[in-house]
Short mmCIF file of C-alpha atoms in Angstrom, two decimals:
data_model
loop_
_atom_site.label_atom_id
_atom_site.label_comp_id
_atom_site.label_asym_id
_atom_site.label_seq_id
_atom_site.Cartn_x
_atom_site.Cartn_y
_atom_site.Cartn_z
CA UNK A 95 218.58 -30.94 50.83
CA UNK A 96 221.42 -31.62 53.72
CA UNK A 97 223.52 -33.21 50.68
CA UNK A 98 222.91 -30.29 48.80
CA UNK A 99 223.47 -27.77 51.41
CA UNK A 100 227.23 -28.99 52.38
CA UNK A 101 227.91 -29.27 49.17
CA UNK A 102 227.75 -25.99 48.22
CA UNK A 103 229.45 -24.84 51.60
CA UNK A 104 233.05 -23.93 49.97
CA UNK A 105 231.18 -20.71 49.18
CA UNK A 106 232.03 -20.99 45.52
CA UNK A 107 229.21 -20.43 42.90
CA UNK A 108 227.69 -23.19 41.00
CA UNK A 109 225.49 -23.83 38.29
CA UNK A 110 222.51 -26.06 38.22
CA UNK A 111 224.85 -28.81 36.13
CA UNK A 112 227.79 -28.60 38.24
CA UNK A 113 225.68 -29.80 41.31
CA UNK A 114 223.47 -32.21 39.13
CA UNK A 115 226.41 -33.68 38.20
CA UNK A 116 228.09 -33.96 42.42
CA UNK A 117 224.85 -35.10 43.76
CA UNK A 118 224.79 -38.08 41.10
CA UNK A 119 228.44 -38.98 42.32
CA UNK A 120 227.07 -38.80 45.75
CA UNK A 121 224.13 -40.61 45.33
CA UNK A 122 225.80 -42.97 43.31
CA UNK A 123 223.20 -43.20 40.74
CA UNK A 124 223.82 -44.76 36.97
CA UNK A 125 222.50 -44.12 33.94
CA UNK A 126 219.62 -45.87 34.28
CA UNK A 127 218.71 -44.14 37.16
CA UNK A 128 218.92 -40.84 35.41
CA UNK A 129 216.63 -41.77 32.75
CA UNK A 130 213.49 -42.15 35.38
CA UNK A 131 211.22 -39.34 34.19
CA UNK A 132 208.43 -37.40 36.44
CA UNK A 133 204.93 -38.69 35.40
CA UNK A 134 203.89 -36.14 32.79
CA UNK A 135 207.48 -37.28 30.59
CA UNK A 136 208.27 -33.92 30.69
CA UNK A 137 211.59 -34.00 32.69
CA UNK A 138 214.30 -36.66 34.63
CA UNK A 139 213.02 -37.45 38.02
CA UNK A 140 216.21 -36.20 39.55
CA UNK A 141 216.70 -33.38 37.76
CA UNK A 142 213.60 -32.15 39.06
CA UNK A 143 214.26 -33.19 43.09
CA UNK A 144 217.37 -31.72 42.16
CA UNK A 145 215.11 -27.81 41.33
CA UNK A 146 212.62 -28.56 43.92
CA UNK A 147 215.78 -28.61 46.63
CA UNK A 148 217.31 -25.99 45.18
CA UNK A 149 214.32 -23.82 45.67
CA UNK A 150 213.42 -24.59 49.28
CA UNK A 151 216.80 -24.28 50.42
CA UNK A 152 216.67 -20.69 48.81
CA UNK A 153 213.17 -19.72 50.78
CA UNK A 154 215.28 -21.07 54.23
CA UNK A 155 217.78 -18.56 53.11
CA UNK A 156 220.61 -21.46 53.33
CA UNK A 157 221.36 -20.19 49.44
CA UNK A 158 221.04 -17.51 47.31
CA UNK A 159 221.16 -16.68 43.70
CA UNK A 160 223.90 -14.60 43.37
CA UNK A 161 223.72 -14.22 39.45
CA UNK A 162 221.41 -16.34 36.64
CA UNK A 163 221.80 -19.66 37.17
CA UNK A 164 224.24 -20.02 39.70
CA UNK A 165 223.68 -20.73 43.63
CA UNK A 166 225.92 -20.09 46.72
CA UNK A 167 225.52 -20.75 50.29
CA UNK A 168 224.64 -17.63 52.58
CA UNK A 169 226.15 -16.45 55.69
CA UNK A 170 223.00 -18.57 57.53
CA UNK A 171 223.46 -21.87 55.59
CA UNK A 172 227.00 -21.59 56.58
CA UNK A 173 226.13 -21.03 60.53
CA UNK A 174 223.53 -23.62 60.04
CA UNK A 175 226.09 -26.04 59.21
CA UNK A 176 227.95 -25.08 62.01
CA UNK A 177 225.91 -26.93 64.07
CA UNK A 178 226.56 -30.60 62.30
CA UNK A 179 222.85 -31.07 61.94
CA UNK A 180 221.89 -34.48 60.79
CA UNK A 181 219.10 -34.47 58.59
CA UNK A 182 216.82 -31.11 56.74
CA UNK A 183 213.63 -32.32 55.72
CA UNK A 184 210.73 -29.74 54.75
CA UNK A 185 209.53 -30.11 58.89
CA UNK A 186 213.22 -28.61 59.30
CA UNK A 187 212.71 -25.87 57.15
CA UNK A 188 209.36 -24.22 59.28
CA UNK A 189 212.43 -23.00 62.35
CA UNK A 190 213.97 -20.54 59.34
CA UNK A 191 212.69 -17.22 59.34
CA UNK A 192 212.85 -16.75 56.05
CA UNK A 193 210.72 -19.87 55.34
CA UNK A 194 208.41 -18.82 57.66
CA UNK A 195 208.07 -15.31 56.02
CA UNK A 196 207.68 -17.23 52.93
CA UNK A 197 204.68 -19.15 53.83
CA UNK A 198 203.04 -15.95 55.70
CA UNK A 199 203.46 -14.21 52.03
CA UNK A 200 202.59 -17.31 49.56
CA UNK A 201 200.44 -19.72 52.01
CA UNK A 202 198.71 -18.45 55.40
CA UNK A 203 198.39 -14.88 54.13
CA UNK A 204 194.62 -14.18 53.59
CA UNK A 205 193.16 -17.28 53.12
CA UNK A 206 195.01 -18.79 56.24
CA UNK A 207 195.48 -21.72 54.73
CA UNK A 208 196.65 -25.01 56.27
CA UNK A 209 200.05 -26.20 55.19
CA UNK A 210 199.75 -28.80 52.21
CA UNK A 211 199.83 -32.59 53.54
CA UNK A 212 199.31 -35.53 51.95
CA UNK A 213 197.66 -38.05 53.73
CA UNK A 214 195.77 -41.77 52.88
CA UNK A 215 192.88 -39.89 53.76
CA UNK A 216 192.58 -37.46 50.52
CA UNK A 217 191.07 -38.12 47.78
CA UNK A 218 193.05 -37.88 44.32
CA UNK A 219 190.99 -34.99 43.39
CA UNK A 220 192.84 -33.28 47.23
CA UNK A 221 195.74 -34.84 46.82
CA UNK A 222 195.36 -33.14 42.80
CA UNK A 223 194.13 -29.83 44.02
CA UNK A 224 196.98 -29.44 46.31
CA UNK A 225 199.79 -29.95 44.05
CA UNK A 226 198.69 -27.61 41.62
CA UNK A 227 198.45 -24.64 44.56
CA UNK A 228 201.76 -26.25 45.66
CA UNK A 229 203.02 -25.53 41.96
CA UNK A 230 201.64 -22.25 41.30
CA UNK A 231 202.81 -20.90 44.84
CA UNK A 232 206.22 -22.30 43.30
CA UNK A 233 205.97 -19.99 40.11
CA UNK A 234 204.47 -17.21 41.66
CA UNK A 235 207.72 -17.31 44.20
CA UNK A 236 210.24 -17.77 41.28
CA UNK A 237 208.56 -15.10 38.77
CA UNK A 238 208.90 -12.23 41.81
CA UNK A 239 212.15 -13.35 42.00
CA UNK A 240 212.74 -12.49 38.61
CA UNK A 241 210.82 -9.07 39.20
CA UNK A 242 213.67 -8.62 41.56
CA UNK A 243 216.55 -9.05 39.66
CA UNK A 244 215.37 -7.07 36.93
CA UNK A 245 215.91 -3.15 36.42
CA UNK A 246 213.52 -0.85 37.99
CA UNK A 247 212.88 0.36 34.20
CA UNK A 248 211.94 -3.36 33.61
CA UNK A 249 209.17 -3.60 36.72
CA UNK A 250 208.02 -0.42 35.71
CA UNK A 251 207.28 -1.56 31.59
CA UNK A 252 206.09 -5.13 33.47
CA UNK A 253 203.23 -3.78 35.52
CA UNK A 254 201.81 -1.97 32.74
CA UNK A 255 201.96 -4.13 30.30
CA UNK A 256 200.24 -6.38 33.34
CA UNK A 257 197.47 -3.46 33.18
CA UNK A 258 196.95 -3.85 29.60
CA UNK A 259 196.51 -7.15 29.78
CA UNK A 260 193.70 -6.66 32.30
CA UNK A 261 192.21 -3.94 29.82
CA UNK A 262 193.28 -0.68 30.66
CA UNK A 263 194.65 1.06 27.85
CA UNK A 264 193.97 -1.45 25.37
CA UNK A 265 192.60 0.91 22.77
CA UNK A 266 194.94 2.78 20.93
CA UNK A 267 198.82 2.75 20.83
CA UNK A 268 199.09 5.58 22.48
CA UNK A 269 196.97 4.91 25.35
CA UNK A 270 199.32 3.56 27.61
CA UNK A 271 203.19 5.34 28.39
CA UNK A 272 206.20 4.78 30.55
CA UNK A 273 206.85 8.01 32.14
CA UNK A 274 209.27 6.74 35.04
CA UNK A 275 212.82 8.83 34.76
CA UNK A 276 214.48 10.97 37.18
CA UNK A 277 212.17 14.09 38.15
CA UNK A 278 208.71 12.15 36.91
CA UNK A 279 207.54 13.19 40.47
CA UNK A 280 206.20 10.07 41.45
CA UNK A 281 204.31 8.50 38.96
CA UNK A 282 205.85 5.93 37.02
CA UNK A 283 203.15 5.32 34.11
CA UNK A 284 199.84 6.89 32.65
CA UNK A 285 197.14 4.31 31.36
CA UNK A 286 194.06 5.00 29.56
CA UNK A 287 190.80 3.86 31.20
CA UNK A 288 188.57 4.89 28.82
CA UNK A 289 188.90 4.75 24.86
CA UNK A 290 188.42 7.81 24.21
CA UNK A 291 191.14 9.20 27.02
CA UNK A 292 188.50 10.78 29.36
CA UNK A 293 190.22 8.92 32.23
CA UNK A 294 193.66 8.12 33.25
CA UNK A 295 195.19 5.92 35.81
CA UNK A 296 198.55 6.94 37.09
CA UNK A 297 201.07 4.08 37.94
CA UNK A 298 203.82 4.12 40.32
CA UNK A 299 205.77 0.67 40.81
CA UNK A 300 208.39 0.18 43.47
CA UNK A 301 210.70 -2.97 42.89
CA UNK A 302 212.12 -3.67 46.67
CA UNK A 303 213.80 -6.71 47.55
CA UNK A 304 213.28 -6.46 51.12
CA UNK A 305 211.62 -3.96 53.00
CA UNK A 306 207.90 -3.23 52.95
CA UNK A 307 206.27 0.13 51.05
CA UNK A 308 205.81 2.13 54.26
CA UNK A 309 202.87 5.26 54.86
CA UNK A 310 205.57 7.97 53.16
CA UNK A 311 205.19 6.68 50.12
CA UNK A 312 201.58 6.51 50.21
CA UNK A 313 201.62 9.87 51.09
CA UNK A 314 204.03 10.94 48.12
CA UNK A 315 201.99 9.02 45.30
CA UNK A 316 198.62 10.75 46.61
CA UNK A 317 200.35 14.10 46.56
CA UNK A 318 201.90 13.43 43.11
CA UNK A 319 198.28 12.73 42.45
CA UNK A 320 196.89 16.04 43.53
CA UNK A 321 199.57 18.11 41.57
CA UNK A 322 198.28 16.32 38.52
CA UNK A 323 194.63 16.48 39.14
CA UNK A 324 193.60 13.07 39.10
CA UNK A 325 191.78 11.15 41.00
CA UNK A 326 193.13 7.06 40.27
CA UNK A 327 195.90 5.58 40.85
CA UNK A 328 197.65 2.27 41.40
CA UNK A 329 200.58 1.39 43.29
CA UNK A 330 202.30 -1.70 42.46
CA UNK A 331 205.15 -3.33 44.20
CA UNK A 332 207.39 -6.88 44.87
CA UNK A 333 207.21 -6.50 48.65
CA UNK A 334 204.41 -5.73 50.91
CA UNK A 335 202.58 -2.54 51.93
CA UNK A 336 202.98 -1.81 55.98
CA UNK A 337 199.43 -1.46 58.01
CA UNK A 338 200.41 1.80 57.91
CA UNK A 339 200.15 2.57 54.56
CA UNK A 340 196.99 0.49 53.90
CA UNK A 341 195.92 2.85 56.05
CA UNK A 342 197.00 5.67 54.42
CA UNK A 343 195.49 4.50 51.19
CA UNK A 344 191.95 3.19 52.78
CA UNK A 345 191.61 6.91 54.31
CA UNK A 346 192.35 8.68 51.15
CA UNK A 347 189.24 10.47 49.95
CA UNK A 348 189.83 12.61 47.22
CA UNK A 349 192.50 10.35 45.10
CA UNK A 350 191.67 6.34 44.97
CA UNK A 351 194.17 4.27 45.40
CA UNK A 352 194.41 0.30 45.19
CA UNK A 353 197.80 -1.25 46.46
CA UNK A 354 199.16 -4.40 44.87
CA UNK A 355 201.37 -6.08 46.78
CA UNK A 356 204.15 -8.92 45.53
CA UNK A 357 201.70 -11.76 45.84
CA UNK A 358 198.55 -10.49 44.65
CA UNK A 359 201.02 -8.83 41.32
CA UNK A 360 202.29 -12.20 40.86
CA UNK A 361 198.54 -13.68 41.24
CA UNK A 362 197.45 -11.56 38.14
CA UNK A 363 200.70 -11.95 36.00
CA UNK A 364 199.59 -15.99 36.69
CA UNK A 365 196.20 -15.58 35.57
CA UNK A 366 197.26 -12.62 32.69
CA UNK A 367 199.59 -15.09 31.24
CA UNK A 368 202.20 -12.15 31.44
CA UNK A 369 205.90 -13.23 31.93
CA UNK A 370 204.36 -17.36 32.01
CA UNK A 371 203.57 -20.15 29.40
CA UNK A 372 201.32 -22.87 29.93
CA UNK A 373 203.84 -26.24 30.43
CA UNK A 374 201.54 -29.10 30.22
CA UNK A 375 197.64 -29.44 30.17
CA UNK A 376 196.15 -32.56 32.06
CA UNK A 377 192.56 -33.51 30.78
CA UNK A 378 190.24 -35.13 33.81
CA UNK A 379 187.92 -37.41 32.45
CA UNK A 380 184.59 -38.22 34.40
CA UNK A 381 181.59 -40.89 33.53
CA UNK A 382 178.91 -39.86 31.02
CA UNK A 383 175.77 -40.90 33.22
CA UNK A 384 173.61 -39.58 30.21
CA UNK A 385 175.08 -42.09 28.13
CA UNK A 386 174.44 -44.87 29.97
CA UNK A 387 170.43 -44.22 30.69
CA UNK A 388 168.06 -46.20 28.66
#
């Protein structure tokens, strides 16, 4: 990562090949070294310690992506530097707040989980187990990044496409529509819950980058609620609702709302298949006892 990190501190932008192709001359590594594959043959060992890097140094917020495909130090990797540091392993990487805020989103939120180790004492089914959460947490961090550097008019298509995936709407062609525009007075999308129409669930998605959906906007989405006489609604966004607003939403009585926050959106576009492919399957064989009893 340290490599990485000053290398990438002339502030310049650079693509993924440009530093693939610096950290080789660094590393001094031949040919043969660049043919070493990851287990499952699907791509070069160092190509993918090369993305794995890339990644963490980008939840530290010592780089950014400034545009697809290209990375560039921040102000913070460049006062980090400052202070001639040594080594940056992943134990490093816990002081950043940015890392930390990225484990209290994708790790230690709800389930308080413990951070993933690997020890002699797991089995391979742990030591299995934990690379796949480590993996998922991984796409679930790079697809809201995505989410991010998309349009607004591109969230707001996403998430309902995300709800017809989990059934609403999935009855007719016209059951689901994209109503977000300038004047829509708060409500970004109309779904079907029922086939028939009885029902609707109103939509409003808010794609921030930074700060957290606050009470006010609670407050605005149940009121845009009221005006149109409904009673449902979901509010969908890439960062996190404050306390505040959960509030706001738990004390609502007359219009339901659920809130769906970055991680738990990202969680169902995972498990939807929505904006993801499946890479590799990995079959897990076990003994047939049955067929050994005589």
């Amino acid at each position: 990562m340290l490599p990485m990190l000053k290398l990438l501190a002339d502030s310049k932008q650079w693509t993924l090949n440009e530093v693939m192709r610096a950290l080789t001359k660094h590393f001094n590594l031949t040919e043969e070294h660049l043919k070493i594959q990851v287990p499952s043959k699907q791509m070069g060992l160092f190509r993918n310690r090369v993305g794995w890097t890339r990644s963490y140094l980008k939840k530290a917020g010592l780089i950014k992506y400034p545009d697809r495909g290209v990375y560039q130090i921040t102000d913070f990797g460049k006062e980090f530097l400052k202070t001639n540091p040594t080594k940056l392993r992943m134990k490093q990487l816990e002081q950043f707040p940015d890392y930390q805020e990225w484990r209290k989103t994708f790790i230690d939120s709800k389930t308080k989980e413990k951070p993933i180790t690997r020890t002699g004492e797991q089995t391979p089914e742990e030591v299995l187990g934990s690379t796949v959460k480590e993996l998922k947490n991984e796409l679930a961090t790079e697809l809201l990044d995505r989410l991010k550097e998309n349009s607004f008019q591109y969230f707001e298509n996403f998430v309902i496409r995300l709800l017809e995936k989990m059934g609403y709407g999935n009855f007719r062609e016209d059951s689901s529509q994209h109503t977000g525009q300038t004047g829509d007075q708060g409500i970004d999308g109309i779904i079907s819950q029922d086939r028939l129409g009885l029902e609707s669930v109103y939509i409003q998605a808010k794609r921030f980058t930074n700060n957290s959906v606050g009470s006010p906007e609670i407050r605005n989405f149940i009121g845009s609620l009221a005006l149109q006489g409904v009673s449902k609604g979901v509010f969908l966004t890439t960062s996190r609702f404050s306390s505040s607003a959960l509030q706001t939403a738990l004390d609502s009585k007359q219009q339901k709302i659920v809130l769906i926050d970055g991680k738990e959106l990202t969680e169902l576009a995972i498990e939807y298949n929505l904006g993801v492919q499946t890479s590799e399957t990995i079959e897990i064989k076990r003994i047939d006892l049955d067929y050994f009893e005589e």
